[in-house]
mmCIF file of C-alpha atoms in Angstrom:
data_model
loop_
_atom_site.group_PDB
_atom_site.id
_atom_site.type_symbol
_atom_site.label_atom_id
_atom_site.label_comp_id
_atom_site.label_asym_id
_atom_site.label_seq_id
_atom_site.Cartn_x
_atom_site.Cartn_y
_atom_site.Cartn_z
ATOM 1 C CA MET A 905 48.226 55.288 68.385
ATOM 2 C CA GLY A 906 50.043 58.422 67.261
ATOM 3 C CA LYS A 907 49.586 60.094 63.991
ATOM 4 C CA ILE A 908 52.027 59.196 61.284
ATOM 5 C CA ALA A 909 53.865 62.343 60.355
ATOM 6 C CA ARG A 910 53.322 63.226 56.743
ATOM 7 C CA ARG A 911 56.469 63.940 54.882
ATOM 8 C CA ARG A 912 56.544 67.541 53.808
ATOM 9 C CA ARG A 913 56.924 68.014 50.116
ATOM 10 C CA ASP A 914 59.754 70.089 48.801
ATOM 11 C CA PRO A 915 58.177 72.261 46.074
ATOM 12 C CA GLU A 916 61.529 73.353 44.657
ATOM 13 C CA ALA A 917 62.763 69.748 44.416
ATOM 14 C CA ARG A 918 59.518 68.744 42.709
ATOM 15 C CA ARG A 919 59.793 71.676 40.310
ATOM 16 C CA ARG A 920 63.392 70.671 39.493
ATOM 17 C CA GLU A 921 62.373 67.013 38.904
ATOM 18 C CA ILE A 922 59.666 68.132 36.495
ATOM 19 C CA ALA A 923 62.065 70.458 34.642
ATOM 20 C CA GLU A 924 64.667 67.665 34.402
ATOM 21 C CA ALA A 925 62.036 65.287 33.008
ATOM 22 C CA ALA A 926 61.052 67.919 30.447
ATOM 23 C CA ALA A 927 64.731 68.377 29.486
ATOM 24 C CA GLU A 928 65.121 64.619 28.960
ATOM 25 C CA LEU A 929 62.052 64.582 26.744
ATOM 26 C CA ILE A 930 63.187 67.585 24.715
ATOM 27 C CA VAL A 931 66.415 65.735 23.963
ATOM 28 C CA GLU A 932 64.529 62.562 23.048
ATOM 29 C CA VAL A 933 61.462 63.825 21.174
ATOM 30 C CA GLY A 934 62.049 67.543 20.561
ATOM 31 C CA THR A 935 60.302 70.628 21.865
ATOM 32 C CA ASP A 936 57.280 70.375 19.607
ATOM 33 C CA ALA A 937 56.289 66.958 20.984
ATOM 34 C CA LEU A 938 56.550 68.070 24.623
ATOM 35 C CA THR A 939 53.292 67.957 26.600
ATOM 36 C CA HIS A 940 52.403 68.293 30.264
ATOM 37 C CA ARG A 941 51.125 64.706 30.152
ATOM 38 C CA LEU A 942 54.424 63.308 28.805
ATOM 39 C CA VAL A 943 56.428 65.270 31.357
ATOM 40 C CA ALA A 944 54.215 64.157 34.246
ATOM 41 C CA ALA A 945 54.597 60.526 33.205
ATOM 42 C CA ARG A 946 58.391 60.858 32.903
ATOM 43 C CA ALA A 947 58.695 62.663 36.243
ATOM 44 C CA GLY A 948 56.365 60.202 37.966
ATOM 45 C CA VAL A 949 54.058 62.942 39.210
ATOM 46 C CA PRO A 950 50.351 63.604 38.769
ATOM 47 C CA LEU A 951 49.468 65.666 35.710
ATOM 48 C CA GLY A 952 48.279 68.503 37.945
ATOM 49 C CA ALA A 953 51.755 68.835 39.440
ATOM 50 C CA THR A 954 53.196 69.997 36.133
ATOM 51 C CA THR A 955 50.571 72.702 35.720
ATOM 52 C CA GLN A 956 50.837 73.651 39.402
ATOM 53 C CA HIS A 957 54.544 74.403 39.007
ATOM 54 C CA PHE A 958 54.479 75.636 35.394
ATOM 55 C CA ASP A 959 51.494 77.680 34.276
ATOM 56 C CA THR A 960 52.098 77.140 30.596
ATOM 57 C CA LEU A 961 53.920 74.695 28.394
ATOM 58 C CA ASP A 962 56.172 77.576 27.399
ATOM 59 C CA ASP A 963 57.154 78.062 31.075
ATOM 60 C CA LEU A 964 57.945 74.348 31.287
ATOM 61 C CA ARG A 965 60.074 74.483 28.121
ATOM 62 C CA THR A 966 61.968 77.482 29.491
ATOM 63 C CA ALA A 967 62.740 75.613 32.726
ATOM 64 C CA ALA A 968 63.835 72.561 30.737
ATOM 65 C CA PHE A 969 66.207 74.661 28.662
ATOM 66 C CA ALA A 970 67.651 76.093 31.876
ATOM 67 C CA VAL A 971 68.418 72.496 32.935
ATOM 68 C CA LEU A 972 70.114 71.894 29.585
ATOM 69 C CA ALA A 973 72.063 75.145 30.020
ATOM 70 C CA ASP A 974 73.343 73.851 33.368
ATOM 71 C CA GLU A 975 74.521 70.695 31.587
ATOM 72 C CA VAL A 976 76.323 72.797 28.987
ATOM 73 C CA ASP A 977 77.987 74.827 31.733
ATOM 74 C CA GLY A 978 79.139 71.610 33.396
ATOM 75 C CA ARG A 979 80.685 70.382 30.160
ATOM 76 C CA LEU A 980 82.296 73.780 29.598
ATOM 77 C CA GLU A 981 83.875 73.658 33.024
ATOM 78 C CA GLY A 982 85.323 70.243 32.189
ATOM 79 C CA VAL A 983 86.769 71.644 28.942
ATOM 80 C CA ARG A 984 88.189 74.627 30.808
ATOM 81 C CA VAL A 985 89.904 72.349 33.340
ATOM 82 C CA VAL A 986 91.457 70.164 30.626
ATOM 83 C CA LEU A 987 92.666 73.155 28.600
ATOM 84 C CA ALA A 988 94.151 74.763 31.712
ATOM 85 C CA ALA A 989 95.978 71.531 32.596
ATOM 86 C CA GLN A 990 97.060 70.398 29.113
ATOM 87 C CA GLY A 991 97.213 73.643 27.186
ATOM 88 C CA VAL A 992 95.205 74.914 24.254
ATOM 89 C CA SER A 993 96.322 73.034 21.163
ATOM 90 C CA PRO A 994 94.686 71.352 18.169
ATOM 91 C CA ALA A 995 95.624 67.929 19.606
ATOM 92 C CA VAL A 996 93.978 68.635 22.963
ATOM 93 C CA LEU A 997 90.923 70.168 21.273
ATOM 94 C CA ALA A 998 90.591 67.191 18.902
ATOM 95 C CA ALA A 999 90.716 64.801 21.857
ATOM 96 C CA LEU A 1000 88.017 66.802 23.684
ATOM 97 C CA ILE A 1001 85.845 66.919 20.563
ATOM 98 C CA ALA A 1002 86.190 63.181 19.969
ATOM 99 C CA GLU A 1003 85.278 62.527 23.606
ATOM 100 C CA GLY A 1004 82.315 64.882 23.320
ATOM 101 C CA LEU A 1005 81.082 63.205 20.146
ATOM 102 C CA ASP A 1006 81.152 59.857 21.969
ATOM 103 C CA ASP A 1007 78.678 61.239 24.524
ATOM 104 C CA ALA A 1008 75.425 60.646 22.652
ATOM 105 C CA ARG A 1009 73.333 62.357 25.343
ATOM 106 C CA ALA A 1010 75.429 65.543 25.162
ATOM 107 C CA VAL A 1011 75.313 65.592 21.364
ATOM 108 C CA GLN A 1012 71.536 65.126 21.405
ATOM 109 C CA ALA A 1013 71.123 67.850 24.033
ATOM 110 C CA ASP A 1014 73.196 70.294 21.989
ATOM 111 C CA ARG A 1015 71.167 69.455 18.885
ATOM 112 C CA ALA A 1016 67.892 69.967 20.753
ATOM 113 C CA VAL A 1017 68.933 73.396 22.018
ATOM 114 C CA VAL A 1018 70.251 74.605 18.656
ATOM 115 C CA THR A 1019 67.252 73.263 16.743
ATOM 116 C CA ALA A 1020 64.831 74.970 19.124
ATOM 117 C CA ALA A 1021 66.824 78.208 18.939
ATOM 118 C CA VAL A 1022 66.369 78.345 15.166
ATOM 119 C CA HIS A 1023 62.627 78.765 15.753
ATOM 120 C CA ASP A 1024 62.646 80.580 19.094
ATOM 121 C CA PRO A 1025 64.737 83.760 19.315
ATOM 122 C CA ARG A 1026 64.605 83.635 23.138
ATOM 123 C CA LEU A 1027 66.691 80.458 23.068
ATOM 124 C CA ARG A 1028 69.395 81.771 20.762
ATOM 125 C CA GLU A 1029 71.424 83.154 23.644
ATOM 126 C CA LEU A 1030 71.499 79.715 25.233
ATOM 127 C CA ALA A 1031 72.443 78.100 21.922
ATOM 128 C CA ARG A 1032 75.285 80.578 21.412
ATOM 129 C CA HIS A 1033 76.550 80.178 24.981
ATOM 130 C CA LEU A 1034 78.694 77.099 24.342
ATOM 131 C CA SER A 1035 80.254 78.565 21.209
ATOM 132 C CA GLU A 1036 80.964 81.931 22.802
ATOM 133 C CA GLN A 1037 82.534 80.338 25.854
ATOM 134 C CA LEU A 1038 84.748 78.105 23.728
ATOM 135 C CA THR A 1039 85.799 81.079 21.599
ATOM 136 C CA GLY A 1040 86.712 82.886 24.810
ATOM 137 C CA MET A 1041 88.903 79.971 25.885
ATOM 138 C CA LEU A 1042 90.752 79.883 22.546
ATOM 139 C CA GLU A 1043 91.097 83.620 22.028
ATOM 140 C CA PRO A 1044 94.015 84.300 24.435
ATOM 141 C CA ALA A 1045 96.199 81.796 22.577
ATOM 142 C CA TYR A 1046 95.045 82.291 18.982
ATOM 143 C CA GLY A 1047 93.362 85.688 18.730
ATOM 144 C CA ALA A 1048 89.713 86.531 18.207
ATOM 145 C CA GLU A 1049 89.429 85.747 14.488
ATOM 146 C CA ARG A 1050 91.087 82.328 14.546
ATOM 147 C CA ALA A 1051 89.289 81.397 17.769
ATOM 148 C CA MET A 1052 85.940 82.226 16.173
ATOM 149 C CA ALA A 1053 86.823 80.290 12.998
ATOM 150 C CA ALA A 1054 87.772 77.225 15.064
ATOM 151 C CA THR A 1055 84.558 77.469 17.058
ATOM 152 C CA ILE A 1056 82.466 77.678 13.895
ATOM 153 C CA PHE A 1057 84.293 74.601 12.587
ATOM 154 C CA ILE A 1058 83.598 72.767 15.869
ATOM 155 C CA ASP A 1059 79.921 73.768 15.708
ATOM 156 C CA GLY A 1060 79.815 72.318 12.191
ATOM 157 C CA LEU A 1061 81.493 69.120 13.377
ATOM 158 C CA MET A 1062 78.728 68.638 15.945
ATOM 159 C CA TRP A 1063 76.085 68.927 13.231
ATOM 160 C CA SER A 1064 78.025 66.742 10.820
ATOM 161 C CA ALA A 1065 78.274 64.042 13.486
ATOM 162 C CA GLN A 1066 74.472 64.005 13.685
ATOM 163 C CA ILE A 1067 74.056 62.956 10.062
ATOM 164 C CA ARG A 1068 76.986 60.574 9.586
ATOM 165 C CA ASP A 1069 76.829 56.859 10.187
ATOM 166 C CA ALA A 1070 80.509 56.636 11.129
ATOM 167 C CA PRO A 1071 82.335 58.730 13.727
ATOM 168 C CA LEU A 1072 84.532 61.530 12.466
ATOM 169 C CA ASP A 1073 88.228 60.730 12.314
ATOM 170 C CA ARG A 1074 90.169 62.348 15.180
ATOM 171 C CA PRO A 1075 93.344 62.922 13.067
ATOM 172 C CA PHE A 1076 91.183 64.735 10.485
ATOM 173 C CA ILE A 1077 89.746 66.966 13.221
ATOM 174 C CA GLU A 1078 93.206 67.730 14.581
ATOM 175 C CA THR A 1079 94.643 68.532 11.129
ATOM 176 C CA ALA A 1080 91.726 70.821 10.303
ATOM 177 C CA LEU A 1081 92.120 72.633 13.623
ATOM 178 C CA GLN A 1082 95.865 73.032 13.004
ATOM 179 C CA ARG A 1083 95.102 74.670 9.659
ATOM 180 C CA ILE A 1084 92.455 76.950 11.145
ATOM 181 C CA LEU A 1085 94.348 77.952 14.270
ATOM 182 C CA GLY A 1086 97.946 78.004 13.047
ATOM 183 C CA GLU A 1087 100.593 78.769 15.624
ATOM 184 C CA PRO A 1088 99.539 80.192 18.980
ATOM 185 C CA ALA A 1089 99.753 83.977 19.162
ATOM 186 C CA SER A 1090 100.654 83.661 22.842
ATOM 187 C CA VAL A 1091 100.980 81.067 25.554
ATOM 188 C CA ARG A 1092 98.701 82.668 28.128
ATOM 189 C CA PRO A 1093 96.780 80.087 30.171
ATOM 190 C CA VAL A 1094 93.044 79.538 29.886
ATOM 191 C CA ALA A 1095 91.240 82.009 32.113
ATOM 192 C CA GLN A 1096 89.560 80.530 35.152
ATOM 193 C CA PRO A 1097 85.920 81.485 35.778
ATOM 194 C CA ALA A 1098 85.223 84.094 38.436
ATOM 195 C CA PRO A 1099 84.188 82.568 41.787
#
């Protein structure tokens, strides 16, 4: 009888699974509650696998935040596509915001990243990434100052949504954005990311 070939493990795939499990847990329980044991249980791997791939809990948190950053980039690309197709206007932005606020997982992920960044300066760049990218998308049409003001308002909306029992009213969001942004300074399209 021949030997049964053992399936070779893919260390990078295992590492990614562990980082994704850690990202899920950060969103659910926060960074302070994260442990190797919790991550191993979520990933369905032996406890030793987490420490084999991530020497410290800090290394594991960093990898988890990289997973969350990839999620943010995916959402940003979706926003970029919609703005390029429909134009940059308060109505389109309000619709995107309302859709984003309906995605509980995305809202929780954003909250987890921003909350962690308050205490960990290394994560502030990641926390600012979404805001800076959105400002960059609005700036060609509305100028730097109004784009930044709108982005700060949107950041505040995300936090406000976390503490309210009822969803924010889309017409209110649109009206507020109209007041902040005013008339477009130009009609240049949203820049596409470099390949």
